[in-house]
Amino acid sequence: MTSPVPSRPARRAAARRGRAVLPWGGPDPQAARRAAVRSALAPLLAAHRAAFPAGDPRELCRAYDVAERMHRGQLRKSGAPYVTHPLAVAMILAGLGMDTTTLVAALLHDTVEDTPYTLGEVRADFGEEVAVLVDGVTKLDGERWGERREAETFRKIVLAAAADLRVLVIKLADRLHNLRTLDHVPEHKRRRYATASLELLVPFAERLGIHALKREMDDLAFAHRDPAAHAATAAAMRQALLGADAVFGPALRLLRGSLAEHRLDAEVSVRPRHLYAVHQDYAGDVAGLRPCQAARVLIVVDGGEQDCYVALGAVHAALHPCPGRVRDYIALPKFNLYQALHTRVISPDGDPLDVIIQSRAMRPVAEHGIVAHIRAAGADTAGTVAGRRDLVWLSRLLAWQSDATSAAFLDGLRIDLAGGNIAVFTPAGDVVALPHGATALDFAYALGTETGAHSIGALINGRLAPLSAELRSGYVVEILTDPEGSPTPDWLQVATTAPARVHIQSWLSGRQTEEAAALGRHRLARLLADHDLDLLTAEAHGTSLSIARDLGFTEIDDMYAAIATGSLPLDALLPRFISP
């Protein structure tokens, strides 16, 4: 007995309820599948629609459908279906307001690495732009790269970011979700993963100015790397913030009154600090943490940059300022284009309070960094780092990475990303960002490889100083050079930045190779002379190069260097010159 054919309104109603049927009464697998995809994607589609009201959800649905099919049967360590991970990564990015292409790539970001789905299929199904993003975040094959896999994967990500910064943003969202779900991983692996996150990924979030991700990544990695210290800091913060109203209340009233007197419309609030920052600032000694150490005052001004300076005057009129504690990041933004005025004042009760002043236009950049710029100007701005003042650090990283071995690259990357930065000036007024502890030699290499290689000294604030002199923010530095100058081995004890160290090591290695080649050539020439043969004649006729190529050397000097090191015995080489 056949079932009656449902009416069209009945079929539509069933589809809305997720129970699509065919005209003859049977279930419609494709319609049911589409309904299931829509249901799973509902939160993502809603978040994306909030940032892109006119966005087309069909590409997201297609991408999720592929990801779900490809990852079907794969489970996370928690036991959850694997597709929940790329979906969560896409949700994080949607919360940042990233574009459709980025979300599609996020949904597919593990397919090439963990499923039979190939990069060629990504390109054919979703286009070149998505393929570039997916390829950028795909780890290299462990069997092929072995111990070099981690270093070369990071090198690949950095190179991909030069083409499209969204690669780094996806990688950060991927790491954040992995940190959120790290409880299901064995403890020793958690600690290692958390440490790598703090050393490599969190600094990338800082460099890109994406503090909305950085703060959570900081605290999650801190919790997994040092659970006891994290718990102690969290407890100290909770206790300190219980007294926040009593400490901050009188100060906020005075600040609001002074801002009103200066005819400024501004929002004044208390902003708790994140745990890892507190732990770092007080070196883990958080016993007796005070409210003024656990939070800061944030003033968001309705107006432009000039109004921020007026607000600074209003703050200092209301509360006594601490000398030397004003930091102007509006006139001189941080390397990630963060802008604000920072000051420290004394509360009515005598507590030192840190105050941050920003305009409303500065807030998106303060929270989302490069993402705010990508959102404001469209995805095309993700293309290249060239000329971006906020990405000079990435341009420098790209400049030295090609000369570094895998181990040197990873170590250099950790050093280059570690800690804060100082702003040092050239005599022309250009700003050079360097890590804390950088020397005049590091500054010289930051200006260029040739400047660094030929540097012989420096003028710091007009006074002669050695290349080993440590620099401070605000210093004006001029590098003195000599065309005959060159690196020496002791420079490796002076240089602290990765670009300087890599270039110095490269130069020294090249010099050693030249010296070895000269020594090997001398030995070979002497041996040939004993047999009435002339090496110059053999070189002029191409005999030396031919023999070198036959032995697998690209250049003659490589063969000569092998003679010097003993890896190519002269006795084995002589017959080739006697009977070429």
XYZ file of C-alpha atoms in Angstrom:
580
model
C 0.000 0.000 0.000
C 1.464 3.325 -1.050
C 1.454 6.319 1.226
C -0.574 9.338 0.161
C 1.490 12.116 -1.402
C 1.782 14.998 1.083
C 0.584 18.378 -0.046
C 3.108 21.131 -0.844
C 2.274 23.062 2.368
C 2.802 19.846 4.337
C 6.164 19.297 2.691
C 7.217 22.885 3.498
C 6.125 22.513 7.103
C 8.062 19.255 7.393
C 11.145 20.893 5.918
C 10.922 23.711 8.451
C 10.808 21.092 11.200
C 13.882 19.377 9.668
C 11.863 16.381 8.397
C 11.934 16.926 4.656
C 10.026 14.457 2.484
C 9.923 13.634 -1.213
C 6.748 14.258 -3.282
C 5.843 10.538 -3.082
C 6.011 10.552 0.682
C 9.513 9.187 1.415
C 12.232 11.112 3.242
C 14.453 13.450 1.169
C 18.070 12.673 2.281
C 19.534 15.788 0.660
C 16.984 18.131 2.185
C 17.399 16.433 5.546
C 21.153 16.818 5.209
C 20.839 20.522 4.415
C 18.539 20.990 7.390
C 21.046 19.238 9.671
C 23.878 21.445 8.395
C 21.805 24.581 8.962
C 20.959 23.449 12.465
C 24.609 22.749 13.376
C 25.701 26.047 11.848
C 22.960 28.213 13.348
C 25.159 29.917 15.999
C 27.958 30.517 13.476
C 25.567 31.911 10.872
C 24.026 34.226 13.475
C 27.445 35.490 14.621
C 28.576 36.028 11.038
C 25.344 37.798 10.144
C 25.918 40.233 13.020
C 29.149 41.407 11.381
C 28.087 40.889 7.751
C 24.287 41.371 7.494
C 24.390 40.916 3.726
C 26.687 37.899 3.839
C 25.836 34.745 1.905
C 25.638 31.725 4.253
C 25.748 29.154 1.436
C 29.557 28.977 1.305
C 29.687 28.339 5.056
C 27.108 25.582 4.708
C 29.077 23.981 1.864
C 32.323 24.161 3.810
C 30.787 22.660 6.948
C 29.199 19.890 4.880
C 32.625 18.965 3.459
C 34.328 19.196 6.864
C 31.687 17.060 8.554
C 31.876 14.367 5.858
C 35.685 14.332 5.765
C 36.105 14.215 9.561
C 33.218 11.753 10.075
C 34.332 8.972 12.406
C 37.215 11.036 13.824
C 36.987 12.000 17.488
C 38.660 14.587 19.677
C 40.497 13.492 22.830
C 37.335 14.473 24.709
C 35.299 11.967 22.669
C 33.449 14.731 20.802
C 33.142 14.494 16.993
C 36.201 16.100 15.424
C 34.140 18.540 13.369
C 33.282 20.376 16.604
C 36.856 21.742 16.572
C 36.864 23.523 13.177
C 33.346 24.726 13.947
C 34.568 26.232 17.239
C 37.546 27.854 15.499
C 35.186 29.421 12.962
C 32.999 30.668 15.851
C 35.999 32.388 17.471
C 36.796 34.110 14.186
C 33.173 35.072 13.626
C 33.236 36.695 17.054
C 36.173 38.805 15.845
C 34.115 39.814 12.802
C 36.232 38.008 10.207
C 35.010 37.677 6.632
C 33.304 34.693 4.984
C 36.480 33.461 3.265
C 38.300 33.247 6.595
C 35.441 31.310 8.198
C 35.293 28.882 5.259
C 39.047 28.279 5.599
C 38.631 27.770 9.348
C 36.004 25.087 8.798
C 38.331 23.297 6.371
C 41.643 24.013 8.107
C 42.327 20.426 9.248
C 40.898 18.547 6.282
C 44.076 18.499 4.189
C 46.188 17.449 7.162
C 43.896 14.831 8.711
C 41.630 13.506 5.927
C 41.908 12.316 2.293
C 40.674 15.734 1.136
C 43.481 17.344 -0.873
C 44.582 20.929 -1.329
C 43.721 20.595 -5.009
C 40.153 19.681 -4.055
C 39.966 22.684 -1.724
C 41.116 24.886 -4.593
C 38.617 23.348 -7.036
C 35.699 23.450 -4.594
C 36.294 26.779 -2.834
C 38.809 28.781 -4.854
C 42.442 29.873 -4.626
C 41.982 32.300 -1.732
C 40.597 29.641 0.603
C 43.252 27.163 -0.557
C 46.044 29.614 0.345
C 44.638 30.036 3.856
C 44.141 26.307 4.421
C 47.611 25.496 3.114
C 49.130 28.185 5.328
C 47.861 26.595 8.559
C 48.430 22.966 7.507
C 51.279 21.329 9.442
C 54.106 19.732 7.510
C 54.353 15.956 7.259
C 56.008 14.564 10.404
C 57.476 11.526 8.646
C 59.207 13.681 6.070
C 60.418 16.486 8.314
C 61.059 14.594 11.547
C 62.461 16.789 14.336
C 62.436 19.780 11.998
C 58.645 19.629 11.634
C 57.753 22.206 14.307
C 60.332 24.761 13.194
C 59.553 24.383 9.501
C 55.808 24.508 10.142
C 56.245 27.842 11.920
C 58.484 29.057 9.108
C 55.755 28.065 6.656
C 53.127 29.965 8.666
C 55.301 33.088 8.763
C 55.881 32.932 5.001
C 52.165 32.370 4.384
C 51.358 35.354 6.606
C 53.439 37.519 4.294
C 50.923 36.693 1.578
C 47.833 36.814 3.790
C 47.778 37.795 7.467
C 44.565 35.871 7.986
C 46.699 32.704 8.097
C 48.087 33.852 11.450
C 44.656 34.876 12.710
C 43.243 31.404 11.904
C 46.247 29.765 13.580
C 45.681 31.814 16.736
C 41.991 30.870 16.862
C 42.959 27.217 16.308
C 45.437 27.352 19.202
C 42.913 29.111 21.469
C 40.328 26.359 21.026
C 42.956 23.674 21.564
C 43.934 25.398 24.817
C 40.279 25.494 25.859
C 40.045 21.720 25.430
C 43.495 20.749 26.711
C 42.138 19.077 29.869
C 41.734 15.822 27.936
C 45.475 15.609 27.093
C 48.040 13.922 29.422
C 49.618 16.359 31.885
C 53.172 16.285 30.471
C 51.836 17.044 27.010
C 49.632 19.832 28.397
C 52.630 21.542 29.963
C 54.705 21.271 26.778
C 51.845 22.537 24.618
C 51.122 25.400 27.014
C 54.788 26.428 27.122
C 55.030 26.439 23.319
C 51.860 28.548 23.207
C 53.284 31.141 25.605
C 56.610 31.270 23.769
C 55.387 31.347 20.170
C 51.648 31.807 19.606
C 50.745 34.289 22.350
C 53.510 36.681 21.217
C 52.102 36.533 17.688
C 48.724 37.607 19.095
C 50.501 40.457 20.889
C 52.381 41.504 17.747
C 49.133 41.538 15.767
C 47.434 43.456 18.584
C 44.654 40.865 18.987
C 44.398 41.266 22.760
C 40.920 39.737 22.814
C 42.591 36.416 21.965
C 45.890 37.041 23.728
C 44.411 37.489 27.208
C 42.485 34.218 27.102
C 45.397 32.322 25.526
C 47.703 33.741 28.211
C 45.504 32.599 31.070
C 44.675 29.157 29.633
C 48.326 28.384 28.868
C 49.283 29.657 32.342
C 46.698 27.342 33.936
C 48.023 24.282 32.092
C 51.717 25.068 32.532
C 51.599 25.980 36.231
C 48.228 25.010 37.760
C 49.288 25.851 41.335
C 50.489 29.357 40.472
C 47.373 29.927 38.343
C 45.094 28.906 41.212
C 46.998 31.115 43.658
C 46.801 34.113 41.331
C 43.094 33.552 40.678
C 42.376 33.363 44.412
C 44.419 36.511 45.087
C 42.602 38.354 42.283
C 39.166 37.351 43.609
C 40.087 38.514 47.093
C 41.553 41.787 45.844
C 38.557 42.624 43.654
C 36.197 42.202 46.624
C 37.540 45.528 47.851
C 37.553 47.234 44.453
C 34.475 49.392 45.090
C 35.920 50.835 48.275
C 39.275 51.636 46.649
C 38.125 52.781 43.229
C 34.752 54.338 44.129
C 35.995 57.709 45.501
C 38.555 58.003 42.698
C 35.942 57.341 39.993
C 33.651 60.039 41.421
C 36.469 62.594 41.331
C 37.458 61.561 37.795
C 33.912 61.778 36.447
C 33.460 65.187 38.036
C 36.726 66.512 36.598
C 35.933 65.171 33.124
C 32.550 66.883 33.236
C 34.209 70.151 34.299
C 36.450 69.868 31.264
C 33.324 69.367 29.114
C 34.217 65.863 28.098
C 31.791 63.024 27.525
C 33.565 59.867 28.653
C 32.875 56.417 30.043
C 34.865 55.617 33.198
C 35.133 52.012 34.379
C 37.299 49.627 36.364
C 38.942 46.940 34.244
C 40.364 43.821 35.981
C 43.711 42.653 34.684
C 44.173 39.134 33.342
C 45.816 36.552 35.556
C 49.015 35.881 33.656
C 49.875 39.602 33.480
C 49.489 39.897 37.253
C 51.574 36.751 37.797
C 54.349 38.141 35.580
C 54.334 41.633 37.092
C 54.717 40.346 40.634
C 56.918 37.339 39.804
C 54.363 34.979 41.322
C 54.327 36.802 44.685
C 50.617 37.613 44.760
C 49.975 37.196 48.501
C 48.176 40.280 49.790
C 47.405 41.575 46.291
C 45.652 44.949 46.538
C 42.710 46.118 44.405
C 44.880 48.768 42.723
C 47.224 45.976 41.590
C 44.424 43.787 40.290
C 42.620 46.337 38.125
C 43.052 49.578 36.216
C 40.827 52.525 35.400
C 39.761 52.781 31.757
C 38.495 56.104 30.385
C 36.936 56.002 26.915
C 36.460 59.513 25.536
C 33.809 60.527 23.019
C 36.091 62.581 20.804
C 39.409 62.623 19.012
C 43.053 62.485 19.999
C 43.087 66.045 21.339
C 40.230 65.176 23.689
C 42.361 62.347 25.108
C 45.043 64.867 26.071
C 42.379 67.099 27.639
C 41.174 64.035 29.554
C 44.746 63.431 30.774
C 44.758 66.973 32.155
C 41.396 66.326 33.819
C 42.736 63.144 35.430
C 45.786 64.963 36.797
C 43.579 67.798 38.023
C 41.447 65.338 39.983
C 44.156 63.035 41.364
C 47.823 63.664 42.055
C 49.990 62.191 39.251
C 53.079 60.076 39.885
C 56.118 61.761 38.266
C 57.563 59.987 35.246
C 54.649 57.574 34.867
C 52.959 59.080 31.785
C 53.261 56.975 28.612
C 52.092 58.564 25.368
C 51.131 55.786 22.961
C 49.047 58.193 20.867
C 51.926 60.282 19.553
C 54.090 57.148 19.453
C 51.850 54.068 18.965
C 53.116 50.624 19.905
C 54.428 48.329 17.157
C 50.904 46.890 16.754
C 49.372 50.391 16.395
C 47.891 50.301 19.916
C 47.080 53.858 20.946
C 46.332 55.207 24.431
C 47.603 57.479 27.163
C 48.795 55.659 30.291
C 49.316 57.427 33.596
C 49.574 56.596 37.281
C 47.850 58.700 39.934
C 47.315 58.539 43.690
C 43.807 57.725 44.927
C 42.199 59.654 47.814
C 43.219 56.755 50.094
C 46.843 56.905 48.947
C 46.785 53.912 46.582
C 48.557 54.191 43.200
C 46.038 53.754 40.388
C 46.889 53.035 36.755
C 44.687 54.914 34.303
C 44.282 54.262 30.567
C 42.752 56.923 28.327
C 41.489 56.138 24.819
C 39.028 57.494 22.297
C 36.209 55.258 21.102
C 37.910 55.009 17.723
C 40.981 53.515 19.436
C 39.074 50.764 21.230
C 38.585 48.337 18.292
C 42.321 48.410 17.521
C 43.163 48.032 21.226
C 41.062 44.850 21.395
C 41.331 43.350 17.913
C 44.492 44.902 16.439
C 45.143 43.936 12.833
C 41.700 42.320 12.630
C 40.128 45.758 13.100
C 42.130 47.060 10.127
C 41.177 44.064 7.989
C 37.508 44.571 8.897
C 37.615 48.311 8.245
C 39.273 48.175 4.841
C 38.120 44.766 3.566
C 39.916 41.458 3.117
C 42.258 42.925 0.494
C 44.333 44.495 3.274
C 45.302 40.997 4.390
C 47.402 40.650 1.268
C 50.918 41.817 2.059
C 52.926 43.251 4.915
C 54.875 45.670 2.732
C 54.661 49.253 3.945
C 52.566 48.521 7.033
C 54.011 50.402 9.979
C 52.437 47.929 12.412
C 54.098 44.957 10.702
C 57.728 46.035 10.448
C 58.557 43.208 12.881
C 57.150 40.672 10.408
C 59.107 42.182 7.519
C 62.299 41.818 9.556
C 61.403 38.258 10.454
C 60.938 37.450 6.786
C 64.314 39.025 6.016
C 66.390 36.796 8.306
C 64.462 33.520 8.402
C 65.780 32.241 5.065
C 69.354 32.254 6.386
C 68.534 30.295 9.545
C 68.597 26.544 10.059
C 65.493 24.921 11.541
C 66.886 24.961 15.089
C 68.260 28.497 14.748
C 64.960 29.708 13.294
C 62.871 28.353 16.172
C 65.293 29.643 18.826
C 65.524 32.993 17.060
C 61.764 33.211 16.776
C 61.380 32.653 20.530
C 63.940 35.361 21.275
C 62.512 37.764 18.724
C 58.974 37.411 20.068
C 59.859 37.306 23.774
C 59.210 40.148 26.166
C 58.229 43.692 25.401
C 59.722 46.211 23.030
C 61.620 49.475 23.228
C 61.392 52.325 20.737
C 64.787 53.618 19.596
C 65.196 56.558 17.207
C 67.516 57.188 14.287
C 68.939 60.733 13.934
C 66.304 61.311 11.222
C 63.545 60.540 13.727
C 62.584 57.097 12.413
C 61.474 54.640 15.086
C 63.076 51.195 15.365
C 61.326 48.687 17.642
C 63.693 46.320 19.443
C 63.245 43.813 22.278
C 64.294 44.702 25.813
C 68.009 44.100 26.285
C 68.896 44.942 22.670
C 72.315 46.454 22.016
C 73.682 49.002 19.577
C 74.804 46.069 17.412
C 71.214 44.782 17.274
C 70.132 48.283 16.250
C 72.765 48.313 13.485
C 71.465 45.044 12.025
C 67.888 46.310 12.328
C 68.884 49.137 9.979
C 70.220 46.639 7.432
C 72.599 43.726 7.014
C 75.319 45.876 5.424
C 75.114 48.480 8.175
C 75.401 45.771 10.794
C 78.281 43.947 9.111
C 80.382 47.101 8.764
C 79.523 48.731 12.099
C 82.378 49.746 14.393
C 80.651 51.806 17.074
C 77.701 54.048 17.877
C 76.707 57.524 18.972
C 74.013 57.196 21.646
C 72.321 60.478 22.458
C 75.343 62.181 20.905
C 77.957 60.289 22.928
C 80.380 57.689 21.616
C 79.468 54.167 22.778
C 80.551 50.586 21.981
C 78.388 48.216 19.971
C 77.759 46.260 23.187
C 75.939 49.217 24.807
C 72.418 48.276 25.908
C 69.679 50.554 24.591
C 66.647 52.101 26.286
C 63.391 53.492 24.942
C 63.808 57.029 23.654
C 67.522 56.751 22.870
C 68.702 58.399 19.641
C 71.308 56.116 18.049
C 73.626 56.686 15.103
C 75.747 53.767 13.875
C 79.350 54.389 12.852
C 80.578 52.170 10.007
C 83.813 51.316 8.199
C 83.842 49.664 4.743
C 86.672 47.443 5.984
C 84.830 46.464 9.152
C 83.433 42.938 9.492
C 81.878 40.648 12.112
C 84.044 38.845 14.628
C 83.205 35.779 16.755
C 82.836 37.903 19.919
C 79.908 39.712 18.292
C 77.807 36.646 19.109
C 78.271 37.560 22.786
C 76.985 41.081 22.070
C 74.026 40.509 19.730
C 70.737 39.478 21.340
C 68.223 39.627 18.471
C 67.686 36.784 16.032
C 68.336 38.833 12.850
C 71.707 40.011 14.136
C 72.791 36.583 15.381
C 71.715 34.759 12.215
C 73.539 37.213 9.945
C 76.680 37.157 12.108
C 76.744 33.348 12.165
C 76.150 33.238 8.415
C 79.034 35.639 7.760
C 81.384 33.754 10.076
C 80.446 30.434 8.462
C 81.095 31.921 5.034
C 84.470 33.227 6.146
C 85.379 29.817 7.579
C 84.397 28.184 4.300
C 86.554 30.654 2.355
C 89.511 29.993 4.627
C 89.034 26.225 4.352
C 88.797 26.475 0.553
C 92.009 28.506 0.403
C 93.808 25.971 2.603
C 92.540 22.993 0.572
C 93.496 24.657 -2.698
C 96.983 25.347 -1.373
C 97.427 21.689 -0.395
C 96.198 20.458 -3.761
C 98.429 22.913 -5.675
C 101.482 21.760 -3.723
C 100.668 18.079 -4.374
C 100.159 18.660 -8.109
C 103.403 20.653 -8.287
C 105.253 17.630 -6.891
C 103.974 15.734 -9.967
C 104.835 18.550 -12.419
C 101.182 19.593 -12.738
C 99.879 23.162 -12.516
C 96.568 23.778 -10.691
C 96.058 27.159 -12.380
C 96.215 25.472 -15.774
C 93.745 22.788 -14.633
C 91.368 25.509 -13.414
C 91.722 27.519 -16.624
C 90.912 24.463 -18.763
C 87.906 23.572 -16.620
C 89.473 20.339 -15.417
C 89.102 21.245 -11.718
C 85.434 22.146 -12.087
C 84.729 18.967 -14.059
C 86.382 16.821 -11.381
C 84.491 18.672 -8.646
C 81.153 18.074 -10.405
C 81.991 14.387 -10.937
C 82.559 14.106 -7.185
C 79.197 15.719 -6.436
C 80.379 19.253 -5.558
C 78.528 22.236 -6.976
C 81.520 24.584 -6.884
C 85.290 24.132 -6.979
C 85.639 25.842 -3.586
C 83.388 23.171 -2.047
C 85.858 20.526 -3.218
C 88.811 22.515 -1.906
C 87.100 22.950 1.474
C 86.506 19.179 1.634
C 90.234 18.675 1.112
C 90.977 20.999 4.048
C 88.576 19.188 6.383
C 89.935 15.772 5.362
C 86.641 14.472 4.006
C 88.231 14.284 0.523
C 91.662 12.559 0.658
C 94.307 14.031 -1.651
C 95.568 10.556 -2.562
C 92.154 9.689 -4.007
C 92.013 12.977 -5.908
C 95.465 12.918 -7.532
C 94.728 10.183 -10.169
C 91.851 12.300 -11.542
C 94.218 15.178 -12.310
C 96.923 12.925 -13.743
C 94.469 11.163 -16.073
C 91.458 13.490 -16.392
